[in-house]
mmCIF file of C-alpha atoms and ligand atoms in Angstrom:
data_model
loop_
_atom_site.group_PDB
_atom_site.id
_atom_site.type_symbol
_atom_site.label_atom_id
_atom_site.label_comp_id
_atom_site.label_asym_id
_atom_site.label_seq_id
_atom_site.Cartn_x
_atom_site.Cartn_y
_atom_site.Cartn_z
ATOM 1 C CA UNK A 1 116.142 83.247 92.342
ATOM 2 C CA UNK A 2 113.067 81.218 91.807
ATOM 3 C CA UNK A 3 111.736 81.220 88.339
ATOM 4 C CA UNK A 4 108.648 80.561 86.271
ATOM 5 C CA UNK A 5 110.055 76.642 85.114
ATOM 6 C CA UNK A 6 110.147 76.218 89.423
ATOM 7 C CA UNK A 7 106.640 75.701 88.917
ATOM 8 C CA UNK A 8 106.407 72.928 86.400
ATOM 9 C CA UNK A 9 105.924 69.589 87.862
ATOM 10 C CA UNK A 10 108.919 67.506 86.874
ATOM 11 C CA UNK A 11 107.006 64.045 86.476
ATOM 12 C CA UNK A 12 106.094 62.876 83.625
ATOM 13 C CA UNK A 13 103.705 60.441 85.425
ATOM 14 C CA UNK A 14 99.921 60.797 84.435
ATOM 15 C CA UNK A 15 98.016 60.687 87.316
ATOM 16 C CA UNK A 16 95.510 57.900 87.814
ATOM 17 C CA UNK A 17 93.113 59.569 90.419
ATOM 18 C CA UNK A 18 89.598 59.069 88.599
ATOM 19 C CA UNK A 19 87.605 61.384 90.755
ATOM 20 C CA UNK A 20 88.532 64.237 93.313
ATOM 21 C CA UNK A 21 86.648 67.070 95.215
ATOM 22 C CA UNK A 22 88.142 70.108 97.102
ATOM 23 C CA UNK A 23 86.773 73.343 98.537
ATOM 24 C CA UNK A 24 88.724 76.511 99.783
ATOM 25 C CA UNK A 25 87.859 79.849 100.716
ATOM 26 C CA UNK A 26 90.311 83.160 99.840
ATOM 27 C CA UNK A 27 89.894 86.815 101.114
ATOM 28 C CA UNK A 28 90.130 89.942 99.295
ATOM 29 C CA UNK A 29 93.004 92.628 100.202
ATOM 30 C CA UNK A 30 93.281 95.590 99.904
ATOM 31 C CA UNK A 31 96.298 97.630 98.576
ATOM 32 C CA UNK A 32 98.455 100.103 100.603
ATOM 33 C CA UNK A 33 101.548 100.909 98.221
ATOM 34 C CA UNK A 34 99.474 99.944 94.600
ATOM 35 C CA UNK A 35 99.887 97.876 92.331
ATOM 36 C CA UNK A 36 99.130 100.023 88.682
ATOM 37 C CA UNK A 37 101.093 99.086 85.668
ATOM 38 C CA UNK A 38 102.281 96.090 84.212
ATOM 39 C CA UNK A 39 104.474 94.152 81.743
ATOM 40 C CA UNK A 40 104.035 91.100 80.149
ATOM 41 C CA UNK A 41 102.753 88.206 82.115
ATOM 42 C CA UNK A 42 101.454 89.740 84.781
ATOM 43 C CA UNK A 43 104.666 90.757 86.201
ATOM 44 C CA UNK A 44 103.896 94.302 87.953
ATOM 45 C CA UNK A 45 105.890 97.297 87.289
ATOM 46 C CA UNK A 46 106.469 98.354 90.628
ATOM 47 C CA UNK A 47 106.547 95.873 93.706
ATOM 48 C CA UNK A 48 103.065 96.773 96.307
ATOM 49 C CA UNK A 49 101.789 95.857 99.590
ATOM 50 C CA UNK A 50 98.497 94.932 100.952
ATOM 51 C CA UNK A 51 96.457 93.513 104.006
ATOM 52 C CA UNK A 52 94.906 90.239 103.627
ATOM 53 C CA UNK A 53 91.052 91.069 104.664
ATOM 54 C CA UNK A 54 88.725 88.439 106.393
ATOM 55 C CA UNK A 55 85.264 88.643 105.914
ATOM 56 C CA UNK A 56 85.343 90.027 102.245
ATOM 57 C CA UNK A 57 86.000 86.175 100.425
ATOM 58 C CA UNK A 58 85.016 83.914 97.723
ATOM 59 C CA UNK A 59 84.388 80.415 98.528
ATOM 60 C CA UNK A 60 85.022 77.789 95.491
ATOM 61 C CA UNK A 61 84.663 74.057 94.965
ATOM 62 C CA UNK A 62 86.120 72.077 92.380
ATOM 63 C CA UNK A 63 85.160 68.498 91.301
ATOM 64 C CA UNK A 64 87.774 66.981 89.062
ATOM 65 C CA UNK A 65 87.308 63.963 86.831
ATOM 66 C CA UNK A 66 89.340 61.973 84.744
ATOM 67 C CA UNK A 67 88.076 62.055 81.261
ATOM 68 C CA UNK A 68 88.545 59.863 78.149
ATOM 69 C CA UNK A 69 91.755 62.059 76.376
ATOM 70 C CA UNK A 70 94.435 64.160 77.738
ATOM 71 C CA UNK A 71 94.147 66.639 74.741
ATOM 72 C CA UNK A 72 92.613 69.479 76.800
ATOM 73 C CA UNK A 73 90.891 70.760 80.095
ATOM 74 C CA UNK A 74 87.508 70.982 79.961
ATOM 75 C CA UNK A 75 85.212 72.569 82.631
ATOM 76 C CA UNK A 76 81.695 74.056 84.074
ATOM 77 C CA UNK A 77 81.213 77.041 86.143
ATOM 78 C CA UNK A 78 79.145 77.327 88.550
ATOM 79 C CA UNK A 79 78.390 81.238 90.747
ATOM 80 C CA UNK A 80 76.180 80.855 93.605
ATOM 81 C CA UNK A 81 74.684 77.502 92.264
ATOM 82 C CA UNK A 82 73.679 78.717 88.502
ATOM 83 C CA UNK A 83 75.911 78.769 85.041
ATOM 84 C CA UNK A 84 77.366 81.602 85.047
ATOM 85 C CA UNK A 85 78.762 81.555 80.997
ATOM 86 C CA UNK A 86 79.408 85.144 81.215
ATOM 87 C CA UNK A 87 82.695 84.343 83.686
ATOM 88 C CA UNK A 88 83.819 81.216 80.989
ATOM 89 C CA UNK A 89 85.908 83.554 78.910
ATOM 90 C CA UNK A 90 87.822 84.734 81.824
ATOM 91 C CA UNK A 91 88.262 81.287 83.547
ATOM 92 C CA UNK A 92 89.626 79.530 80.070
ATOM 93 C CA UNK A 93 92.057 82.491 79.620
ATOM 94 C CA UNK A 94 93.217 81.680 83.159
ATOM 95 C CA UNK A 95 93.474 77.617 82.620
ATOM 96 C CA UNK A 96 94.695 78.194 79.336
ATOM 97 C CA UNK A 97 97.974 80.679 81.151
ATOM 98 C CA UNK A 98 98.262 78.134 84.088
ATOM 99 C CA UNK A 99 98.022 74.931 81.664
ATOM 100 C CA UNK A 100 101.808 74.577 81.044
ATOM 101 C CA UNK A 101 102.415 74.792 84.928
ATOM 102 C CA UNK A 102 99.538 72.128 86.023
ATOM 103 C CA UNK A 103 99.895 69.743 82.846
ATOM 104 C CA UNK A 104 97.915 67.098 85.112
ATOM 105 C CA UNK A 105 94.681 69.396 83.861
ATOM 106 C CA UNK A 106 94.797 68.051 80.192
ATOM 107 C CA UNK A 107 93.444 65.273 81.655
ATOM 108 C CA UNK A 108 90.876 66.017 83.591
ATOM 109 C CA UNK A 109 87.010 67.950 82.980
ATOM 110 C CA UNK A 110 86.617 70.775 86.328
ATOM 111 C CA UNK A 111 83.324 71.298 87.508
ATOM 112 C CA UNK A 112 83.733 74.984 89.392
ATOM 113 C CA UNK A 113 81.645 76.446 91.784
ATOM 114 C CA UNK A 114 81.915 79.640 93.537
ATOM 115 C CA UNK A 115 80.393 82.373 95.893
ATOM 116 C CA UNK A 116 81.167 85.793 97.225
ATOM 117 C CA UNK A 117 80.970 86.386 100.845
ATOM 118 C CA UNK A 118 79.923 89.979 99.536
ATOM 119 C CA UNK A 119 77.460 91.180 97.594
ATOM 120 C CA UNK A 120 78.187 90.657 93.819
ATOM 121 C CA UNK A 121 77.329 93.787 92.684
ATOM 122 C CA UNK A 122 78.527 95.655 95.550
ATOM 123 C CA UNK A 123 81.947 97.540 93.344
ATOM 124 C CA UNK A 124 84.221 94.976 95.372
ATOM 125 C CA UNK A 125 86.890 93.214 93.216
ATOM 126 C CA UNK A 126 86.213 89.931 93.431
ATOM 127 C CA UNK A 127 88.988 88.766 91.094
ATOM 128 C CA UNK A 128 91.312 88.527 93.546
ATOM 129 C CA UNK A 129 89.782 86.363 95.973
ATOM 130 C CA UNK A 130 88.428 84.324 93.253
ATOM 131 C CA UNK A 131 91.186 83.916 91.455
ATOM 132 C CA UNK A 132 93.022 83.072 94.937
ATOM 133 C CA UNK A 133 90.323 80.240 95.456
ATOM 134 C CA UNK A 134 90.161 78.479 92.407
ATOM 135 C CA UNK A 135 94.547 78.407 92.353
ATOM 136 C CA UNK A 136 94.294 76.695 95.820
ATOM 137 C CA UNK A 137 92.291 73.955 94.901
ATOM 138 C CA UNK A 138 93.975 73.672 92.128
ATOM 139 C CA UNK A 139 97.031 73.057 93.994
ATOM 140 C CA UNK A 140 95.763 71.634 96.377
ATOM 141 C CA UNK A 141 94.541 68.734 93.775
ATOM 142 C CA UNK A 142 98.357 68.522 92.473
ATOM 143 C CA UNK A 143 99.561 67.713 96.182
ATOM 144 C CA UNK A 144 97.404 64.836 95.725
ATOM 145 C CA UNK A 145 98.717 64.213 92.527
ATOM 146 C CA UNK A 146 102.028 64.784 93.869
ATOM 147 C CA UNK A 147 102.079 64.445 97.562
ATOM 148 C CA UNK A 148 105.549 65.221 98.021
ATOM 149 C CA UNK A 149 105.644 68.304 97.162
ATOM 150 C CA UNK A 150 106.109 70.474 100.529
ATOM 151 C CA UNK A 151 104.189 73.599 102.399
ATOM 152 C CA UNK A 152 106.150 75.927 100.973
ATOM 153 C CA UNK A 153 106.154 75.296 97.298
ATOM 154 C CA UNK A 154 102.524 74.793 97.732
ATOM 155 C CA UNK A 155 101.605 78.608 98.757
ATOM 156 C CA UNK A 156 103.995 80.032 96.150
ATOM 157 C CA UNK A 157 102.579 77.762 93.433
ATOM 158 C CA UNK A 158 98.779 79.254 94.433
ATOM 159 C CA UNK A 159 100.252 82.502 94.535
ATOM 160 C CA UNK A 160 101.819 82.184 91.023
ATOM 161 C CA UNK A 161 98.451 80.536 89.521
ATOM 162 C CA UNK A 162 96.251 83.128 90.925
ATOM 163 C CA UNK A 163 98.752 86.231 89.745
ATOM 164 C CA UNK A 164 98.456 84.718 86.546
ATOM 165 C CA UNK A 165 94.482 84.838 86.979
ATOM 166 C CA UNK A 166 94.783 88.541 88.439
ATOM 167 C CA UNK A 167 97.648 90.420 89.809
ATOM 168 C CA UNK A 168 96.611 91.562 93.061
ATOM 169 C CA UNK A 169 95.283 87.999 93.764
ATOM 170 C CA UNK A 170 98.429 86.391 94.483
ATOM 171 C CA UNK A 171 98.472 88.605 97.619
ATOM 172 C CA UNK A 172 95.923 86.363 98.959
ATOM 173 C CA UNK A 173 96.960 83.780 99.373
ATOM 174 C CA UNK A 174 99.134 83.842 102.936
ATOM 175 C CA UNK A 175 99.467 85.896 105.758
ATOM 176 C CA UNK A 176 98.128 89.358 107.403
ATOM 177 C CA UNK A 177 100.774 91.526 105.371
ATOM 178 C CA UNK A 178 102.051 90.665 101.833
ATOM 179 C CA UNK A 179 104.328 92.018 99.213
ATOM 180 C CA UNK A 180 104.425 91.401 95.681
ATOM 181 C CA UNK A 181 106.916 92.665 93.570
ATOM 182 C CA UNK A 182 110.728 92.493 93.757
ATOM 183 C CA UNK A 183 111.794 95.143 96.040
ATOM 184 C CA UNK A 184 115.201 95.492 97.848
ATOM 185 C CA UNK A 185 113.614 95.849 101.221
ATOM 186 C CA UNK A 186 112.461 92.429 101.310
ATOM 187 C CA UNK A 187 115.203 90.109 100.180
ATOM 188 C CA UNK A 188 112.689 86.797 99.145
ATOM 189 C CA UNK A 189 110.420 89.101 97.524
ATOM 190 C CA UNK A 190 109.878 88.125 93.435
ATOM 191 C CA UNK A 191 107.661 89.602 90.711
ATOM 192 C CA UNK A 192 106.350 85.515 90.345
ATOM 193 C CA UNK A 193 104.690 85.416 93.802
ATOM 194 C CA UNK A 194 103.054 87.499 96.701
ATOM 195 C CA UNK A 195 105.994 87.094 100.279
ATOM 196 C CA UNK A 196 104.478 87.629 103.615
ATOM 197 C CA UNK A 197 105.905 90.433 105.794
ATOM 198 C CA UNK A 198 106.295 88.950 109.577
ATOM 199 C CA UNK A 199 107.959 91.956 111.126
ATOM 200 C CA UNK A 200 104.432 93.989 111.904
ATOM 201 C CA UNK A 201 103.606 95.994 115.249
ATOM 202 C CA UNK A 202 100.949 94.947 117.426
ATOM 203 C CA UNK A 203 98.783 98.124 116.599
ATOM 204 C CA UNK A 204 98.529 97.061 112.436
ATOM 205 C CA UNK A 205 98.019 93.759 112.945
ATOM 206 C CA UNK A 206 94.453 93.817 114.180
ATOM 207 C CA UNK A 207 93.790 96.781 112.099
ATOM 208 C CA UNK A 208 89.975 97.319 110.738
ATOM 209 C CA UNK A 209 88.686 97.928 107.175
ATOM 210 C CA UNK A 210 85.188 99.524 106.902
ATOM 211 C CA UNK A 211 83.970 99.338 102.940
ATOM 212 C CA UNK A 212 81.992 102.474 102.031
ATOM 213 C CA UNK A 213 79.887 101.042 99.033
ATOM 214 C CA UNK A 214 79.557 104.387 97.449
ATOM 215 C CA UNK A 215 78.674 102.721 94.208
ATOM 216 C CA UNK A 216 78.148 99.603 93.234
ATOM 217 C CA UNK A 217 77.698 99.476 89.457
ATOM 218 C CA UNK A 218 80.070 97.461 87.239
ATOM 219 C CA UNK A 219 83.726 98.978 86.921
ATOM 220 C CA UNK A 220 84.064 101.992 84.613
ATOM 221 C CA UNK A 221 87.683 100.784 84.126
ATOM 222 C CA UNK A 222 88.418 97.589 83.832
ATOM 223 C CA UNK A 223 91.861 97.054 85.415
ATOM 224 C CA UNK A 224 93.244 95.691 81.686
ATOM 225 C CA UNK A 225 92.145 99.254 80.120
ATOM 226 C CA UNK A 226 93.725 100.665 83.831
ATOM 227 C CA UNK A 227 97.244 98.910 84.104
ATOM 228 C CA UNK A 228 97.536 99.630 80.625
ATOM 229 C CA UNK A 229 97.520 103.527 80.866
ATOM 230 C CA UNK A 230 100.750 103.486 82.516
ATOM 231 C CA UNK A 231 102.037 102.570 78.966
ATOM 232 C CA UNK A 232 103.239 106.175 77.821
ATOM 233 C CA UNK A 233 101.377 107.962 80.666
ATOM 234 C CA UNK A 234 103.661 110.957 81.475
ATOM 235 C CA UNK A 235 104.456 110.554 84.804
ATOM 236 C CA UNK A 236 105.238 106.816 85.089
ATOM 237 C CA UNK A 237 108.985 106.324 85.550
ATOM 238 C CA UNK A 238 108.408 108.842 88.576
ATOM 239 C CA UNK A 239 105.566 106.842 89.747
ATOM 240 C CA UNK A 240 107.049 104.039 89.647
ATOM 241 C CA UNK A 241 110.660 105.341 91.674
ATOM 242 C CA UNK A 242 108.383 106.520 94.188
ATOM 243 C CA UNK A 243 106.353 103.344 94.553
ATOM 244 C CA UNK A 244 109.672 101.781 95.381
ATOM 245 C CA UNK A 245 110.649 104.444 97.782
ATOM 246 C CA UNK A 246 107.138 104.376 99.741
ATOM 247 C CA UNK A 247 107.540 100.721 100.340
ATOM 248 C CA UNK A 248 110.642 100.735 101.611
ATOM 249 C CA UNK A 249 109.373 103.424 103.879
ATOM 250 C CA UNK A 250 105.975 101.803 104.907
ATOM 251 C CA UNK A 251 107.618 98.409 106.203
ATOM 252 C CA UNK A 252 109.685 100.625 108.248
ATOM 253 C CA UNK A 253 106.509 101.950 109.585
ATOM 254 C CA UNK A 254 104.916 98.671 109.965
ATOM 255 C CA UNK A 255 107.252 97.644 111.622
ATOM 256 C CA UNK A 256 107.309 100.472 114.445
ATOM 257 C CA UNK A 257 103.967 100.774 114.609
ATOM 258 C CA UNK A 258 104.420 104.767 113.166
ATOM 259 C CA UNK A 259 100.663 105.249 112.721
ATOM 260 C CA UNK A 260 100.688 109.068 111.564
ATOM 261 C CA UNK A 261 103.529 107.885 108.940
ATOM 262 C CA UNK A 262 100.970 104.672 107.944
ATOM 263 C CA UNK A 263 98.149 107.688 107.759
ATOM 264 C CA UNK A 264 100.359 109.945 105.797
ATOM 265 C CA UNK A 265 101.558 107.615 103.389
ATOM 266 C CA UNK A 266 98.835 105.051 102.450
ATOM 267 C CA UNK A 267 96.298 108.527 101.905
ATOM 268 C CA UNK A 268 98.988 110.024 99.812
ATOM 269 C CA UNK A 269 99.472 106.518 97.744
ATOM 270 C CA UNK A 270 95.586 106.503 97.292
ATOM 271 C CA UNK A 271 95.486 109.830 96.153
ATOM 272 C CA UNK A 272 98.632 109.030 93.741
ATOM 273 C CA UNK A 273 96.968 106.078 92.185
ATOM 274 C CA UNK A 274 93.799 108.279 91.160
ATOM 275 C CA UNK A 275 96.169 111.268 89.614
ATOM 276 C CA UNK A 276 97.569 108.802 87.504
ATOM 277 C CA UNK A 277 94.175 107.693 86.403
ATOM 278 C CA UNK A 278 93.347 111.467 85.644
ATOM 279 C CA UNK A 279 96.500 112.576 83.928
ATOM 280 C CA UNK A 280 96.487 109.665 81.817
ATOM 281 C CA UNK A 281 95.106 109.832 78.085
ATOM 282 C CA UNK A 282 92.198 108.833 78.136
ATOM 283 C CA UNK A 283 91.427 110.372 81.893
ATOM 284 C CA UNK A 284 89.033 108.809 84.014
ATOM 285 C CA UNK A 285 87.488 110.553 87.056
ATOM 286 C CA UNK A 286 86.686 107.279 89.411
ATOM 287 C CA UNK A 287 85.815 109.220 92.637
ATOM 288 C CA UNK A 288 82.065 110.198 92.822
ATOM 289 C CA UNK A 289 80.932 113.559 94.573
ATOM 290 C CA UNK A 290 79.961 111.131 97.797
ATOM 291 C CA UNK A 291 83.882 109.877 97.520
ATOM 292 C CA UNK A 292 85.126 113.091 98.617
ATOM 293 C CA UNK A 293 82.060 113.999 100.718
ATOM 294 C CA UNK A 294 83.506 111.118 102.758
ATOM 295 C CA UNK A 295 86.971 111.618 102.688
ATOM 296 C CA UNK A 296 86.682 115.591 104.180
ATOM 297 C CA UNK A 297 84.434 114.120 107.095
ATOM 298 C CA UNK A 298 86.669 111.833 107.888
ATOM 299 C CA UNK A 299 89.669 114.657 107.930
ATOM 300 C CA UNK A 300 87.320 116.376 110.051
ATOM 301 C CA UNK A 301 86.723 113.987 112.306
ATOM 302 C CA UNK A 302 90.684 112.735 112.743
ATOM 303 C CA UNK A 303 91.541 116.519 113.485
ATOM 304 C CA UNK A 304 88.408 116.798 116.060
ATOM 305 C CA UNK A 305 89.003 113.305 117.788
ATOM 306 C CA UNK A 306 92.793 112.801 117.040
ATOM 307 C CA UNK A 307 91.911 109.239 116.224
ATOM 308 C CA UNK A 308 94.195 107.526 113.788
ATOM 309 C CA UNK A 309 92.152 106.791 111.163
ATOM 310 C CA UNK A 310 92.603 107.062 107.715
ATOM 311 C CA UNK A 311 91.245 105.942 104.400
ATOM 312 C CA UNK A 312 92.594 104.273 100.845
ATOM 313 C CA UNK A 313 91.043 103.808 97.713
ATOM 314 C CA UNK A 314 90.850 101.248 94.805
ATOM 315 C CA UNK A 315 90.312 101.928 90.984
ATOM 316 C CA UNK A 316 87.193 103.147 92.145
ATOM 317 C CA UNK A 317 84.652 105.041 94.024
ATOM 318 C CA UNK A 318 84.426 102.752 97.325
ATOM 319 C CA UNK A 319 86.364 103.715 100.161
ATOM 320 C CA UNK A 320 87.831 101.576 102.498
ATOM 321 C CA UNK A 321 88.290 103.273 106.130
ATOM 322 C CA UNK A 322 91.137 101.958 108.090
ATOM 323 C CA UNK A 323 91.381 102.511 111.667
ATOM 324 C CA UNK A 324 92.885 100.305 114.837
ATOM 325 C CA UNK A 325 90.467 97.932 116.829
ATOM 326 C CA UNK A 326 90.549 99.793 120.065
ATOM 327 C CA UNK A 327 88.967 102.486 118.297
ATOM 328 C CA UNK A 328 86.274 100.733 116.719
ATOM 329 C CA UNK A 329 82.938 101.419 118.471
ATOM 330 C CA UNK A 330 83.790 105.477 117.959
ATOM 331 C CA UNK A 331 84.839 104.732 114.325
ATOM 332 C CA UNK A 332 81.756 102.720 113.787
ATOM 333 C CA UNK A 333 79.683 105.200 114.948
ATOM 334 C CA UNK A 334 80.684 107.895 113.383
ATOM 335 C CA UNK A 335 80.202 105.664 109.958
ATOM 336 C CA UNK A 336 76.799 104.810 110.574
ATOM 337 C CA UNK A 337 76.183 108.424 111.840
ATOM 338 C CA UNK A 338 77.988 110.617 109.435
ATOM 339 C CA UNK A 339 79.400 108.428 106.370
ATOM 340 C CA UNK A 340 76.736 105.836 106.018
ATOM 341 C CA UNK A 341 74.584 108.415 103.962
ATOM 342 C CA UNK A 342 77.190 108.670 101.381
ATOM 343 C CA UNK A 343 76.663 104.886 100.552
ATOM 344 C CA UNK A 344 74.703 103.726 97.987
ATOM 345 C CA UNK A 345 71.154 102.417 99.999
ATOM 346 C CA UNK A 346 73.546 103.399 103.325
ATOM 347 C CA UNK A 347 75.270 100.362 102.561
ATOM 348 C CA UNK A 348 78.924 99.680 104.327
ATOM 349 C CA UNK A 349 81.127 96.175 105.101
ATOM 350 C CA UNK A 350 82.850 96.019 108.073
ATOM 351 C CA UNK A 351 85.840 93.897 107.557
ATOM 352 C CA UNK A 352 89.531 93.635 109.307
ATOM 353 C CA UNK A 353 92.345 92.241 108.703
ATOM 354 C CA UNK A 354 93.021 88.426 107.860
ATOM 355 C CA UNK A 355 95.457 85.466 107.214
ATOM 356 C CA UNK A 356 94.754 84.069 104.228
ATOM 357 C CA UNK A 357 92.940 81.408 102.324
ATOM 358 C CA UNK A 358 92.045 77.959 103.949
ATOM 359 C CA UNK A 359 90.529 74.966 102.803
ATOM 360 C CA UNK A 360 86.884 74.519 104.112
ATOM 361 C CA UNK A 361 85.600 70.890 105.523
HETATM 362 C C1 DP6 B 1 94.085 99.488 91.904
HETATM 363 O O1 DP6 B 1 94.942 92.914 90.174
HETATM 364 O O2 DP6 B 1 92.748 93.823 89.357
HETATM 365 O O3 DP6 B 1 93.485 97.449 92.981
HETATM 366 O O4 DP6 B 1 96.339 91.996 87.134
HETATM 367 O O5 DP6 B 1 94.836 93.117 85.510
HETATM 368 O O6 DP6 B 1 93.867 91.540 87.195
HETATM 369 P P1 DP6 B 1 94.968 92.544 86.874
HETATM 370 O O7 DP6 B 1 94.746 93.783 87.825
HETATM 371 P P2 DP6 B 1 94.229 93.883 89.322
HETATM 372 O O8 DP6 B 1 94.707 95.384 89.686
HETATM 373 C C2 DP6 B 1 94.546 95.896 90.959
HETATM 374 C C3 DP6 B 1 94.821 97.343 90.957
HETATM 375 C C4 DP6 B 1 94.530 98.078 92.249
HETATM 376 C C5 DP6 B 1 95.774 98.201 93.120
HETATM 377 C C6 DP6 B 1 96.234 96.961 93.849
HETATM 378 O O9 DP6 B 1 95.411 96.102 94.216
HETATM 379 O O10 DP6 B 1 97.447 96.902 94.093
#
């Protein structure tokens, strides 16, 4: 079993590169078994599952050079070409947790630079993806460092930096299906580090995500305040069991290609993820009236057209409608038709499912 002193370098050598640049992009995913609770150090409280989306990404640059002392990292950010000193408290926390895995940072000042794919302010998490982005070119600088350090160590390392950043980043880091958690269904699987899941029927894997922006104002819960009311919430060792169980049972369906068990279950863990939120103390309400205007259409619609289309949900009042390609130009449709109204200034992403972050240039 891998653990967290895996990830230290074990060279004492201090690099001598003066001046380095590299650029990646990561997606967003989205969440079918949920990630909601944690213990310390980001390690999750129950294992979850996601798809790796395409379109929805952050694209980050990173110029590193040497500087005079090794005391300390040191760095600028950058969002869409502007300081941004609003995002500084949240990027030193993160170098400050991934310092004592990527020592070679003490001795070097990072000039950051990011953008979203997606519009800022549209209620999309961009932590993961940017979290993803800025661990893989952080890595990626250490393989340069350290070029012998192989493929494989490199995506778990960016996985482990970017959990450390946010939780449900690390599942963005490699391939279409991911799990991250410790689970007995999937024997590599850690709490450290998001695993790919290979064994996925031809009907998921070119599955499509449309994003209903429903609204787009900053999050009423931040997802601190949110894993945190787990802590004593009534129902969270029975949450948690059945988190466990509904994985196991999802891969299963994955792997078949069981779409009315995928429907069934991912609603269901949706669903599950907002009763927690409202039978915790304090209770949030996160769905808006347009939330559930949208989810009984679409009901209505899969019982009228028996398409297989369902939706999920994220700490939030966006929904994300999932449905297979070949059904996509009646799906769309009936979103710009019928659902599109619901959306804040009729706005909607269409999005599908990805592989992961690559470097750009
Ligand atoms: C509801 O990954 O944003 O989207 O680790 O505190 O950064 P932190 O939390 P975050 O939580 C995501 C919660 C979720 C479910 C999920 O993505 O699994």
């Amino acid at each position: 079993m891998k653990n967290e002193s895996y990830f230290i370098p074990n060279t004492t050598t201090t690099p001598d590169i003066q001046t380095y640049k590299t650029q990646w992009e990561a997606p967003s995913n989205i969440a079918l078994v949920k990630y909601w609770g944690k213990k310390d150090n980001q390690i999750p409280a129950n294992a979850s599952v996601s798809f790796t989306l395409k379109n929805c990404k952050t694209i980050t640059e990173v110029a590193f050079s040497k500087k005079e002392n090794n005391l300390h990292f040191s760095f600028d950010f950058y969002f869409e070409n502007h300081p941004k000193e609003s995002f500084k408290p949240k990027l030193n926390d993160f170098l400050t947790r991934i310092e004592p895995y990527c020592p070679y940072l003490k001795a070097y000042h990072l000039k950051i630079s990011s953008e979203n794919t997606f519009p800022h302010s549209s209620g999309i998490a961009s932590s993961a993806s940017g979290m993803a982005a800025l661990a893989f070119n952080i890595v990626s600088f250490e393989k340069v460092l350290y070029p012998e350090i192989t493929e494989e160590y490199f995506y778990e390392k960016v996985s482990f930096l970017a959990r450390l950043g946010s939780g449900s980043a690390c599942r963005s880091i490699k391939g279409k299906v991911v799990v991250w958690g410790e689970h007995k269904s999937v024997p590599q699987s850690s709490h450290l580090f998001g695993v790919e899941v290979s064994e996925i029927h031809p009907v998921f894997t070119t599955l499509q995500d449309t994003i209903l922006l429903v609204d787009v104002g900053e999050k009423q819960v931040s997802s601190t305040v949110g894993h945190n009311l787990m802590n004593n919430h009534p129902f969270a060792n029975q949450r948690f069991i059945q988190a466990e169980e509904n994985l196991t049972t999802l891969l299963e369906y994955l792997k078949e290609g069981n779409i009315n068990g995928f429907i069934n279950l991912v609603e269901s863990e949706a669903l599950t993820l907002h009763s927690m939120m409202m039978t915790s103390n304090p209770y949030f309400i996160l769905m808006k009236p347009n939330t559930v205007a949208i989810i009984q259409k679409l009901w209505n619609f899969r019982t009228q057209t028996q398409i297989p289309v369902c939706f999920t949900l994220d700490a939030g009042a966006n929904v994300h409608i999932l449905y297979p390609e070949n059904e996509k130009d009646t799906v769309q449709h009936f979103i710009q038709t019928e659902l599109a109204t619901h959306c804040h200034n009729h706005q909607f992403i269409n999005d599908c499912i990805g592989n992961g972050g690559a470097e750009i240039g």
